[in-house]
Short mmCIF file of C-alpha atoms and ligand atoms in Angstrom, two decimals:
data_model
loop_
_atom_site.label_atom_id
_atom_site.label_comp_id
_atom_site.label_asym_id
_atom_site.label_seq_id
_atom_site.Cartn_x
_atom_site.Cartn_y
_atom_site.Cartn_z
CA UNK Q 631 -13.71 43.06 -18.24
CA UNK Q 632 -15.02 41.94 -14.90
CA UNK Q 633 -12.38 39.54 -13.68
CA UNK Q 634 -9.63 37.13 -14.62
CA UNK Q 635 -9.72 33.43 -13.96
CA UNK Q 636 -7.93 30.29 -14.90
CA UNK Q 637 -10.40 27.89 -16.41
CA UNK Q 638 -9.54 24.25 -15.82
CA UNK Q 639 -10.73 21.88 -18.55
CA UNK Q 640 -11.19 18.41 -17.12
CA UNK Q 641 -9.10 15.57 -18.54
CA UNK Q 642 -10.33 12.09 -19.49
CA UNK Q 643 -13.83 12.78 -18.21
CA UNK Q 644 -15.78 10.13 -20.03
CA UNK Q 645 -17.00 8.89 -16.65
CA UNK Q 646 -20.56 9.56 -15.60
CA UNK Q 647 -22.70 9.71 -12.44
CA UNK Q 648 -20.98 9.18 -9.12
CA UNK Q 649 -17.57 8.75 -10.75
CA UNK Q 650 -17.89 12.10 -12.43
CA UNK Q 651 -18.79 13.71 -9.11
CA UNK Q 652 -15.82 12.18 -7.33
CA UNK Q 653 -13.51 13.13 -10.23
CA UNK Q 654 -14.62 16.77 -9.94
CA UNK Q 655 -14.49 16.91 -6.13
CA UNK Q 656 -11.13 15.15 -5.88
CA UNK Q 657 -9.64 17.42 -8.52
CA UNK Q 658 -10.88 20.53 -6.68
CA UNK Q 659 -9.23 19.26 -3.46
CA UNK Q 660 -5.97 18.59 -5.29
CA UNK Q 661 -6.01 21.99 -6.99
CA UNK Q 662 -6.52 23.72 -3.62
CA UNK Q 663 -3.64 21.73 -2.14
CA UNK Q 664 -1.37 22.54 -5.09
CA UNK Q 665 -2.10 26.27 -4.75
CA UNK Q 666 -1.53 26.56 -1.00
CA UNK Q 667 1.76 28.35 -1.58
CA UNK Q 668 0.16 30.64 -4.15
CA UNK Q 669 -2.11 32.52 -1.75
CA UNK Q 670 -4.84 29.81 -1.75
CA UNK Q 671 -6.98 31.45 -4.46
CA UNK Q 672 -10.70 30.60 -4.55
CA UNK Q 673 -11.44 27.44 -6.54
CA UNK Q 674 -14.95 26.71 -7.75
CA UNK Q 675 -15.89 23.66 -9.74
CA UNK Q 676 -18.80 22.98 -12.04
CA UNK Q 677 -19.89 20.15 -14.31
CA UNK Q 678 -17.56 21.01 -17.17
CA UNK Q 679 -14.88 23.28 -15.76
CA UNK Q 680 -13.29 24.47 -12.57
CA UNK Q 681 -12.25 28.08 -12.07
CA UNK Q 682 -9.39 29.58 -10.13
CA UNK Q 683 -9.96 33.24 -9.29
CA UNK Q 684 -6.84 35.33 -9.90
CA UNK Q 685 -6.00 38.30 -7.72
CA UNK Q 686 -3.92 39.65 -10.55
CA UNK Q 687 -3.22 38.53 -14.09
CA UNK Q 688 0.49 38.64 -13.25
CA UNK Q 689 0.03 35.46 -11.16
CA UNK Q 690 -1.55 33.56 -14.05
CA UNK Q 691 1.66 32.13 -15.50
CA UNK Q 692 3.05 30.81 -12.22
CA UNK Q 693 -0.25 29.30 -11.12
CA UNK Q 694 -0.87 27.71 -14.52
CA UNK Q 695 2.62 26.18 -14.39
CA UNK Q 696 1.90 24.63 -11.01
CA UNK Q 697 -1.44 23.32 -12.29
CA UNK Q 698 0.33 21.65 -15.21
CA UNK Q 699 1.57 19.08 -12.69
CA UNK Q 700 -1.88 18.34 -11.29
CA UNK Q 701 -3.29 15.19 -12.86
CA UNK Q 702 -6.81 15.15 -14.25
CA UNK Q 703 -6.48 18.45 -16.12
CA UNK Q 704 -6.62 18.53 -19.92
CA UNK Q 705 -5.75 22.20 -20.31
CA UNK Q 706 -5.72 25.46 -18.42
CA UNK Q 707 -6.94 28.67 -20.04
CA UNK Q 708 -6.55 32.22 -18.89
CA UNK Q 709 -10.11 33.47 -19.28
CA UNK Q 710 -11.79 36.83 -19.16
CA UNK Q 711 -15.31 36.72 -17.78
CA UNK Q 712 -17.83 39.29 -18.92
CA UNK Q 713 -21.58 39.96 -19.01
CA UNK Q 714 -23.43 38.29 -21.87
CA UNK Q 715 -24.77 41.25 -23.84
CA UNK Q 716 -23.25 41.19 -27.30
CA UNK Q 717 -21.73 44.70 -27.10
CA UNK Q 718 -19.73 43.80 -23.98
CA UNK Q 719 -18.70 40.47 -25.46
CA UNK Q 720 -17.41 42.16 -28.60
CA UNK Q 721 -15.43 44.75 -26.62
CA UNK Q 722 -13.95 42.12 -24.31
CA UNK Q 723 -12.92 40.05 -27.33
CA UNK Q 724 -11.21 43.04 -28.88
CA UNK Q 725 -9.52 43.95 -25.59
CA UNK Q 726 -8.10 40.45 -25.38
CA UNK Q 727 -6.20 40.61 -28.68
CA UNK Q 728 -5.79 44.30 -29.28
CA UNK Q 729 -1.99 44.09 -28.80
CA UNK Q 730 -1.67 41.81 -31.83
CA UNK Q 731 -1.26 43.04 -35.39
CA UNK Q 732 -0.54 41.53 -38.78
CA UNK Q 733 -1.82 38.14 -37.66
CA UNK Q 734 -4.79 36.00 -38.55
CA UNK Q 735 -7.58 34.91 -36.21
CA UNK Q 736 -10.80 33.03 -35.95
CA UNK Q 737 -13.56 32.95 -33.37
CA UNK Q 738 -14.51 29.55 -31.98
CA UNK Q 739 -17.79 29.45 -30.11
CA UNK Q 740 -19.19 27.05 -27.55
CA UNK Q 741 -22.76 27.93 -26.74
CA UNK Q 742 -23.50 26.05 -23.52
CA UNK Q 743 -26.43 28.41 -22.82
CA UNK Q 744 -28.87 27.09 -25.39
CA UNK Q 745 -31.30 29.94 -24.74
CA UNK Q 746 -28.88 32.66 -25.87
CA UNK Q 747 -30.58 34.69 -28.63
CA UNK Q 748 -27.73 34.32 -31.14
CA UNK Q 749 -26.74 30.85 -32.31
CA UNK Q 750 -23.05 29.76 -32.46
CA UNK Q 751 -22.61 30.91 -36.03
CA UNK Q 752 -24.30 34.26 -35.32
CA UNK Q 753 -22.07 34.80 -32.29
CA UNK Q 754 -18.88 33.95 -34.21
CA UNK Q 755 -19.87 36.33 -37.04
CA UNK Q 756 -20.80 39.20 -34.72
CA UNK Q 757 -17.62 39.01 -32.67
CA UNK Q 758 -15.44 38.26 -35.72
CA UNK Q 759 -16.78 41.24 -37.65
CA UNK Q 760 -16.29 43.56 -34.68
CA UNK Q 761 -12.67 42.49 -34.16
CA UNK Q 762 -11.99 42.70 -37.90
CA UNK Q 763 -13.37 46.25 -38.05
CA UNK Q 764 -11.41 47.47 -35.01
CA UNK Q 765 -8.01 45.77 -35.33
CA UNK Q 766 -5.16 45.06 -37.74
CA UNK Q 767 -5.98 41.34 -37.86
CA UNK Q 768 -7.26 39.25 -40.77
CA UNK Q 769 -9.54 36.22 -40.63
CA UNK Q 770 -8.31 32.71 -41.40
CA UNK Q 771 -10.71 29.99 -40.34
CA UNK Q 772 -8.39 27.12 -41.31
CA UNK Q 773 -4.97 27.89 -39.82
CA UNK Q 774 -5.32 31.02 -37.74
CA UNK Q 775 -2.44 32.42 -35.66
CA UNK Q 776 -4.92 33.22 -32.90
CA UNK Q 777 -8.00 31.27 -31.93
CA UNK Q 778 -10.36 33.40 -29.93
CA UNK Q 779 -12.42 30.99 -27.86
CA UNK Q 780 -15.78 32.13 -26.62
CA UNK Q 781 -17.90 30.12 -24.20
CA UNK Q 782 -21.40 31.42 -23.65
CA UNK Q 783 -22.61 29.93 -20.39
CA UNK Q 784 -25.67 30.48 -18.18
CA UNK Q 785 -23.93 32.78 -15.71
CA UNK Q 786 -21.57 34.73 -18.01
CA UNK Q 787 -19.48 34.72 -21.17
CA UNK Q 788 -15.86 33.49 -21.00
CA UNK Q 789 -13.21 34.43 -23.56
CA UNK Q 790 -9.67 33.16 -23.97
CA UNK Q 791 -6.96 32.94 -26.58
CA UNK Q 792 -4.28 31.08 -24.70
CA UNK Q 793 -4.17 27.69 -22.99
CA UNK Q 794 -1.48 25.69 -21.24
CA UNK Q 795 -1.50 21.91 -21.76
CA UNK Q 796 -2.34 19.90 -18.62
CA UNK Q 797 -0.99 16.57 -17.41
CA UNK Q 798 -4.12 14.60 -18.37
CA UNK Q 799 -5.03 11.40 -16.57
CA UNK Q 800 -7.19 11.08 -13.48
CA UNK Q 801 -7.01 13.18 -10.32
CA UNK Q 802 -4.57 11.92 -7.72
CA UNK Q 803 -6.45 9.74 -5.26
CA UNK Q 804 -8.76 8.07 -7.80
CA UNK Q 805 -6.33 5.53 -9.19
CA UNK Q 806 -5.03 3.71 -6.14
CA UNK Q 807 -1.60 3.77 -4.58
CA UNK Q 808 1.85 2.47 -5.51
CA UNK Q 809 4.72 1.66 -3.19
CA UNK Q 810 7.73 3.63 -4.45
CA UNK Q 811 11.23 2.37 -3.69
CA UNK Q 812 12.95 5.64 -2.87
CA UNK Q 813 16.73 5.94 -2.71
CA UNK Q 814 18.57 9.22 -2.25
CA UNK Q 815 19.63 9.26 -5.92
CA UNK Q 816 18.44 11.29 -8.88
CA UNK Q 817 16.14 8.76 -10.49
CA UNK Q 818 13.65 7.59 -7.90
CA UNK Q 819 12.40 11.09 -6.94
CA UNK Q 820 11.78 11.77 -10.64
CA UNK Q 821 9.94 8.45 -11.00
CA UNK Q 822 7.85 9.41 -7.93
CA UNK Q 823 6.95 12.74 -9.51
CA UNK Q 824 5.89 11.03 -12.76
CA UNK Q 825 3.60 8.67 -10.86
CA UNK Q 826 2.02 11.57 -8.97
CA UNK Q 827 1.62 13.54 -12.17
CA UNK Q 828 -0.27 10.62 -13.67
CA UNK Q 829 -2.62 10.50 -10.69
CA UNK Q 830 -1.10 7.55 -8.81
CA UNK Q 831 -0.73 8.14 -5.09
CA UNK Q 832 2.54 7.00 -3.58
CA UNK Q 833 3.91 5.70 -0.36
CA UNK Q 834 7.71 5.40 -0.10
CA UNK Q 835 10.02 2.63 1.06
CA UNK Q 836 13.70 3.11 1.77
CA UNK Q 837 16.32 0.48 2.61
CA UNK Q 838 18.87 1.76 5.07
CA UNK Q 839 22.01 -0.18 5.98
CA UNK Q 840 23.58 1.54 8.99
CA UNK Q 841 26.44 1.84 9.83
CA UNK Q 842 27.38 1.43 6.14
CA UNK Q 843 24.90 4.16 5.25
CA UNK Q 844 24.60 7.30 7.35
CA UNK Q 845 21.59 9.14 8.75
CA UNK Q 846 22.37 11.98 6.33
CA UNK Q 847 20.48 9.91 3.74
CA UNK Q 848 17.33 10.24 5.81
CA UNK Q 849 17.74 14.03 5.85
CA UNK Q 850 18.03 13.94 2.06
CA UNK Q 851 14.92 11.79 1.79
CA UNK Q 852 12.96 14.17 4.00
CA UNK Q 853 13.98 17.09 1.79
CA UNK Q 854 12.88 15.14 -1.29
CA UNK Q 855 9.60 14.20 0.41
CA UNK Q 856 8.94 17.88 1.19
CA UNK Q 857 8.99 18.54 -2.54
CA UNK Q 858 6.80 15.54 -3.36
CA UNK Q 859 4.45 16.67 -0.58
CA UNK Q 860 3.61 19.63 -2.82
CA UNK Q 861 1.79 17.17 -5.08
CA UNK Q 862 0.23 14.82 -2.51
CA UNK Q 863 -1.26 16.01 0.77
CA UNK Q 864 0.59 13.50 2.92
CA UNK Q 865 3.27 10.96 2.09
CA UNK Q 866 4.47 8.09 4.25
CA UNK Q 867 8.06 6.95 4.21
CA UNK Q 868 8.91 3.53 5.60
CA UNK Q 869 12.54 2.93 6.52
CA UNK Q 870 13.67 -0.68 6.46
CA UNK Q 871 16.62 -1.81 8.63
CA UNK Q 872 18.37 -3.78 5.87
CA UNK Q 873 21.89 -4.34 7.26
CA UNK Q 874 21.57 -7.90 8.61
CA UNK Q 875 19.93 -9.23 5.47
CA UNK Q 876 22.46 -7.46 3.28
CA UNK Q 877 25.39 -8.90 5.22
CA UNK Q 878 23.90 -12.37 4.87
CA UNK Q 879 23.57 -11.89 1.10
CA UNK Q 880 27.25 -10.98 0.87
CA UNK Q 881 28.22 -13.96 2.94
CA UNK Q 882 26.33 -16.58 0.94
CA UNK Q 883 25.97 -15.26 -2.60
CA UNK Q 884 28.67 -15.08 -5.28
CA UNK Q 885 29.61 -11.48 -5.92
CA UNK Q 886 28.20 -11.11 -9.48
CA UNK Q 887 24.75 -12.19 -8.22
CA UNK Q 888 24.71 -10.02 -5.09
CA UNK Q 889 22.88 -7.05 -6.61
CA UNK Q 890 20.21 -9.24 -8.20
CA UNK Q 891 19.60 -11.16 -4.97
CA UNK Q 892 19.57 -7.92 -3.02
CA UNK Q 893 16.91 -6.51 -5.32
CA UNK Q 894 14.87 -9.70 -5.07
CA UNK Q 895 14.97 -9.32 -1.28
CA UNK Q 896 13.97 -5.67 -1.57
CA UNK Q 897 11.00 -6.68 -3.69
CA UNK Q 898 9.98 -9.41 -1.23
CA UNK Q 899 9.95 -6.84 1.57
CA UNK Q 900 8.17 -4.31 -0.63
CA UNK Q 901 5.59 -6.99 -1.48
CA UNK Q 902 4.78 -7.50 2.23
CA UNK Q 903 4.50 -3.76 2.86
CA UNK Q 904 2.31 -3.27 -0.22
CA UNK Q 905 -0.06 -6.01 0.95
CA UNK Q 906 -0.31 -4.50 4.43
CA UNK Q 907 -0.80 -0.94 3.19
CA UNK Q 908 -3.15 -1.71 0.28
CA UNK Q 909 -0.81 -0.58 -2.48
CA UNK Q 910 -1.69 -1.92 -5.92
CA UNK Q 911 1.80 -1.78 -7.47
CA UNK Q 912 5.48 -1.42 -6.67
CA UNK Q 913 7.58 1.24 -8.42
CA UNK Q 914 11.27 1.98 -8.95
CA UNK Q 915 13.48 4.53 -10.66
CA UNK Q 916 15.21 1.90 -12.82
CA UNK Q 917 16.01 2.68 -16.41
CA UNK Q 918 16.82 -0.05 -18.92
CA UNK Q 919 20.53 -0.25 -19.59
CA UNK Q 920 21.49 2.67 -17.36
CA UNK Q 921 23.81 0.47 -15.31
CA UNK Q 922 24.87 -3.14 -15.69
CA UNK Q 923 22.29 -4.38 -13.19
CA UNK Q 924 19.36 -2.68 -14.93
CA UNK Q 925 18.98 -4.98 -17.92
CA UNK Q 926 15.78 -6.63 -19.06
CA UNK Q 927 17.18 -10.01 -17.97
CA UNK Q 928 17.82 -8.56 -14.56
CA UNK Q 929 14.28 -7.18 -14.38
CA UNK Q 930 12.89 -10.62 -15.19
CA UNK Q 931 14.86 -12.11 -12.29
CA UNK Q 932 13.72 -9.34 -9.94
CA UNK Q 933 10.05 -9.45 -10.98
CA UNK Q 934 9.90 -13.21 -10.37
CA UNK Q 935 9.54 -12.81 -6.59
CA UNK Q 936 6.32 -10.80 -6.60
CA UNK Q 937 3.05 -10.81 -8.47
CA UNK Q 938 2.56 -7.09 -7.95
CA UNK Q 939 3.06 -5.09 -11.13
CA UNK Q 940 6.37 -3.20 -10.93
CA UNK Q 941 6.03 0.22 -12.54
CA UNK Q 942 9.26 1.71 -13.87
CA UNK Q 943 8.30 5.17 -15.11
CA UNK Q 944 11.87 5.87 -16.29
CA UNK Q 945 12.38 2.55 -18.06
CA UNK Q 946 13.08 4.22 -21.40
CA UNK Q 947 14.20 7.70 -20.38
CA UNK Q 948 17.76 8.81 -20.82
CA UNK Q 949 19.78 10.29 -18.02
CA UNK Q 950 19.84 13.85 -19.38
CA UNK Q 951 16.07 13.82 -19.65
CA UNK Q 952 15.79 12.57 -16.07
CA UNK Q 953 18.22 15.21 -14.82
CA UNK Q 954 16.18 17.87 -16.65
CA UNK Q 955 13.02 16.84 -14.80
CA UNK Q 956 14.82 16.65 -11.45
CA UNK Q 957 16.07 20.21 -11.92
CA UNK Q 958 12.60 21.37 -12.88
CA UNK Q 959 10.96 19.93 -9.78
CA UNK Q 960 13.84 20.90 -7.49
CA UNK Q 961 15.10 17.49 -6.36
CA UNK Q 962 18.37 17.59 -8.31
CA UNK Q 963 20.39 19.66 -5.83
CA UNK Q 964 19.23 17.40 -3.00
CA UNK Q 965 19.97 14.20 -4.91
CA UNK Q 966 23.54 15.17 -5.75
CA UNK Q 967 24.51 15.74 -2.13
CA UNK Q 968 27.09 13.05 -1.44
CA UNK Q 969 25.68 9.94 0.19
CA UNK Q 970 26.14 6.22 0.36
CA UNK Q 971 23.42 3.90 -0.80
CA UNK Q 972 23.24 0.28 0.26
CA UNK Q 973 23.39 -0.58 -3.46
CA UNK Q 974 26.58 1.34 -4.16
CA UNK Q 975 28.43 0.30 -1.01
CA UNK Q 976 27.97 -3.37 -1.73
CA UNK Q 977 28.14 -3.00 -5.50
CA UNK Q 978 29.98 -5.92 -7.10
CA UNK Q 979 32.83 -5.12 -9.47
CA UNK Q 980 31.23 -7.19 -12.20
CA UNK Q 981 27.49 -7.57 -11.67
CA UNK Q 982 25.77 -10.28 -13.66
CA UNK Q 983 24.01 -8.61 -16.56
CA UNK Q 984 22.02 -11.69 -17.53
CA UNK Q 985 21.09 -13.32 -14.24
CA UNK Q 986 19.02 -16.52 -14.34
CA UNK Q 987 16.10 -17.11 -12.00
CA UNK Q 988 17.26 -20.71 -11.41
CA UNK Q 989 20.69 -19.51 -10.26
CA UNK Q 990 19.13 -16.88 -8.03
CA UNK Q 991 17.06 -19.60 -6.41
CA UNK Q 992 20.13 -21.78 -5.97
CA UNK Q 993 21.96 -18.99 -4.12
CA UNK Q 994 18.90 -18.25 -2.02
CA UNK Q 995 18.76 -21.94 -1.11
CA UNK Q 996 22.07 -21.55 0.69
CA UNK Q 997 20.80 -19.48 3.60
CA UNK Q 998 17.70 -19.00 5.69
CA UNK Q 999 16.59 -15.58 4.45
CA UNK Q 1000 12.89 -15.77 5.34
CA UNK Q 1001 13.30 -14.81 9.04
CA UNK Q 1002 15.64 -12.00 7.96
CA UNK Q 1003 13.01 -10.63 5.56
CA UNK Q 1004 10.42 -10.86 8.34
CA UNK Q 1005 12.77 -9.01 10.70
CA UNK Q 1006 13.17 -6.25 8.11
CA UNK Q 1007 9.40 -5.85 7.79
CA UNK Q 1008 8.87 -5.92 11.57
CA UNK Q 1009 11.60 -3.32 12.13
CA UNK Q 1010 10.22 -0.70 9.74
CA UNK Q 1011 10.05 2.84 11.12
CA UNK Q 1012 7.64 5.28 9.50
CA UNK Q 1013 7.60 8.99 8.96
CA UNK Q 1014 4.62 10.95 7.70
CA UNK Q 1015 5.30 14.09 5.68
CA UNK Q 1016 2.41 16.55 5.91
CA UNK Q 1017 2.30 20.30 5.30
CA UNK Q 1018 6.02 20.14 4.52
CA UNK Q 1019 6.92 18.82 7.99
CA UNK Q 1020 7.78 15.27 9.10
CA UNK Q 1021 5.60 13.69 11.78
CA UNK Q 1022 5.77 10.51 13.87
CA UNK Q 1023 9.52 10.30 13.42
CA UNK Q 1024 10.75 6.99 14.70
CA UNK Q 1025 7.32 5.57 15.41
CA UNK Q 1026 5.79 2.82 13.40
CA UNK Q 1027 2.54 3.86 11.72
CA UNK Q 1028 0.02 1.89 9.70
P1 ATP F 1466 18.43 6.27 -8.04
O1 ATP F 1466 19.01 7.50 -8.63
O2 ATP F 1466 16.94 6.33 -7.91
O3 ATP F 1466 19.10 5.85 -6.79
P2 ATP F 1466 20.11 4.63 -9.62
O4 ATP F 1466 20.27 4.96 -11.04
O5 ATP F 1466 21.16 5.06 -8.66
O6 ATP F 1466 18.68 5.14 -9.11
P3 ATP F 1466 20.17 2.06 -8.45
O7 ATP F 1466 20.91 2.56 -7.28
O8 ATP F 1466 20.64 0.85 -9.15
O9 ATP F 1466 19.96 3.08 -9.59
O10 ATP F 1466 18.68 1.79 -8.01
C1 ATP F 1466 17.65 1.49 -8.88
C2 ATP F 1466 16.33 1.68 -8.17
O11 ATP F 1466 16.25 0.81 -7.04
C3 ATP F 1466 16.18 3.07 -7.59
O12 ATP F 1466 15.68 4.00 -8.52
C4 ATP F 1466 15.21 2.84 -6.47
O13 ATP F 1466 13.86 2.75 -6.95
C5 ATP F 1466 15.63 1.46 -5.96
N1 ATP F 1466 16.59 1.60 -4.85
C6 ATP F 1466 17.95 1.58 -4.90
N2 ATP F 1466 18.48 1.74 -3.68
C7 ATP F 1466 17.43 1.88 -2.83
C8 ATP F 1466 17.30 2.07 -1.41
N3 ATP F 1466 18.36 2.15 -0.63
N4 ATP F 1466 16.05 2.16 -0.90
C9 ATP F 1466 14.96 2.09 -1.70
N5 ATP F 1466 15.02 1.90 -3.01
C10 ATP F 1466 16.23 1.80 -3.58
MG1 MG F 1467 20.89 4.73 -6.52
#
């Protein structure tokens, strides 16, 4: 055995030509970024696969787990690379599964090197017979316990019997950018992660209402962004000074409609930011029915103020599922730190669960909110999270 690698099988790669090239190059960049904290192993990419060189097989599980969150990967296999002579291939195959006994196996061959003297069937028979003769395994070509994959390529032969499923989709950076409305709660960081995992870049927008909300929220957001930064090389956070607009809402709007109007205002501001920053969609951590204000009727009323698609990755997830993901990615302990959100502070006792767009418009007709929305957009402060550290704190960036 001359070395251990993780072989990355590309996801949804039906694209050709230039697109294929940029898929492969972008994925290699993303894989290198994802593995920065794993000793930056060498990553090489070819037409059909990329390879991550492993210093030791012991690292394989941890690295594969990290790669499972990198979009654009169909599966990840722990492969053993060996010279192509049939004797070495047979021995490597046996080495790979020699710990197993009483199970069934089959050999599955991919012969990318069309000039190899044995054809696929000949290779499968040779290796299968050798393993059969030297192990306590039996052959079952229909439902084997172990599938021994063999890829005969120009430069070497690769063998593997175990793969981890990947996230699929396209590499992050190929599918455009969404503007994520990020609170300090449990849901929106999980929604952010799901977008990233699907290959959608994000930029974040937070509505702060000092002095009702404290600066501790910003510390929480920065800690959350540090985690999300592990999936995207740099992430911008825009902080909107929302207090004046929020106070106006509570002065002019009947209490049950306050949350809906507030969300419509948030979306109007998000719309402006998305236009300026070339985002193609808005996104939230809302989940249908989770709280009174997150009904389908309410979503209709909120969506009516923008023609951007609003992606709600958690729309049909239940809370326990969401909590499970937040624990897995490490945002849970940050999210549960006590904090005040502008939504909770001003939360009406009985929010309208079936708000009507016409009534929203009637309330909004009672005060001059446009200059307040403009003030919010003009007052945005931006922070850029890069290499796990915030930059440009307090300065406005494009
Ligand atoms: P979360 O846990 O994400 O805060 P939640 O279940 O507490 O969600 P809400 O507080 O009703 O629900 O918020 C719903 C969504 O609205 C959030 O997931 C987030 O996308 C957005 N949102 C709420 N408050 C803010 C805020 N202060 N800044 C930015 N977005 C917000
Ligand atoms: Mg919240």
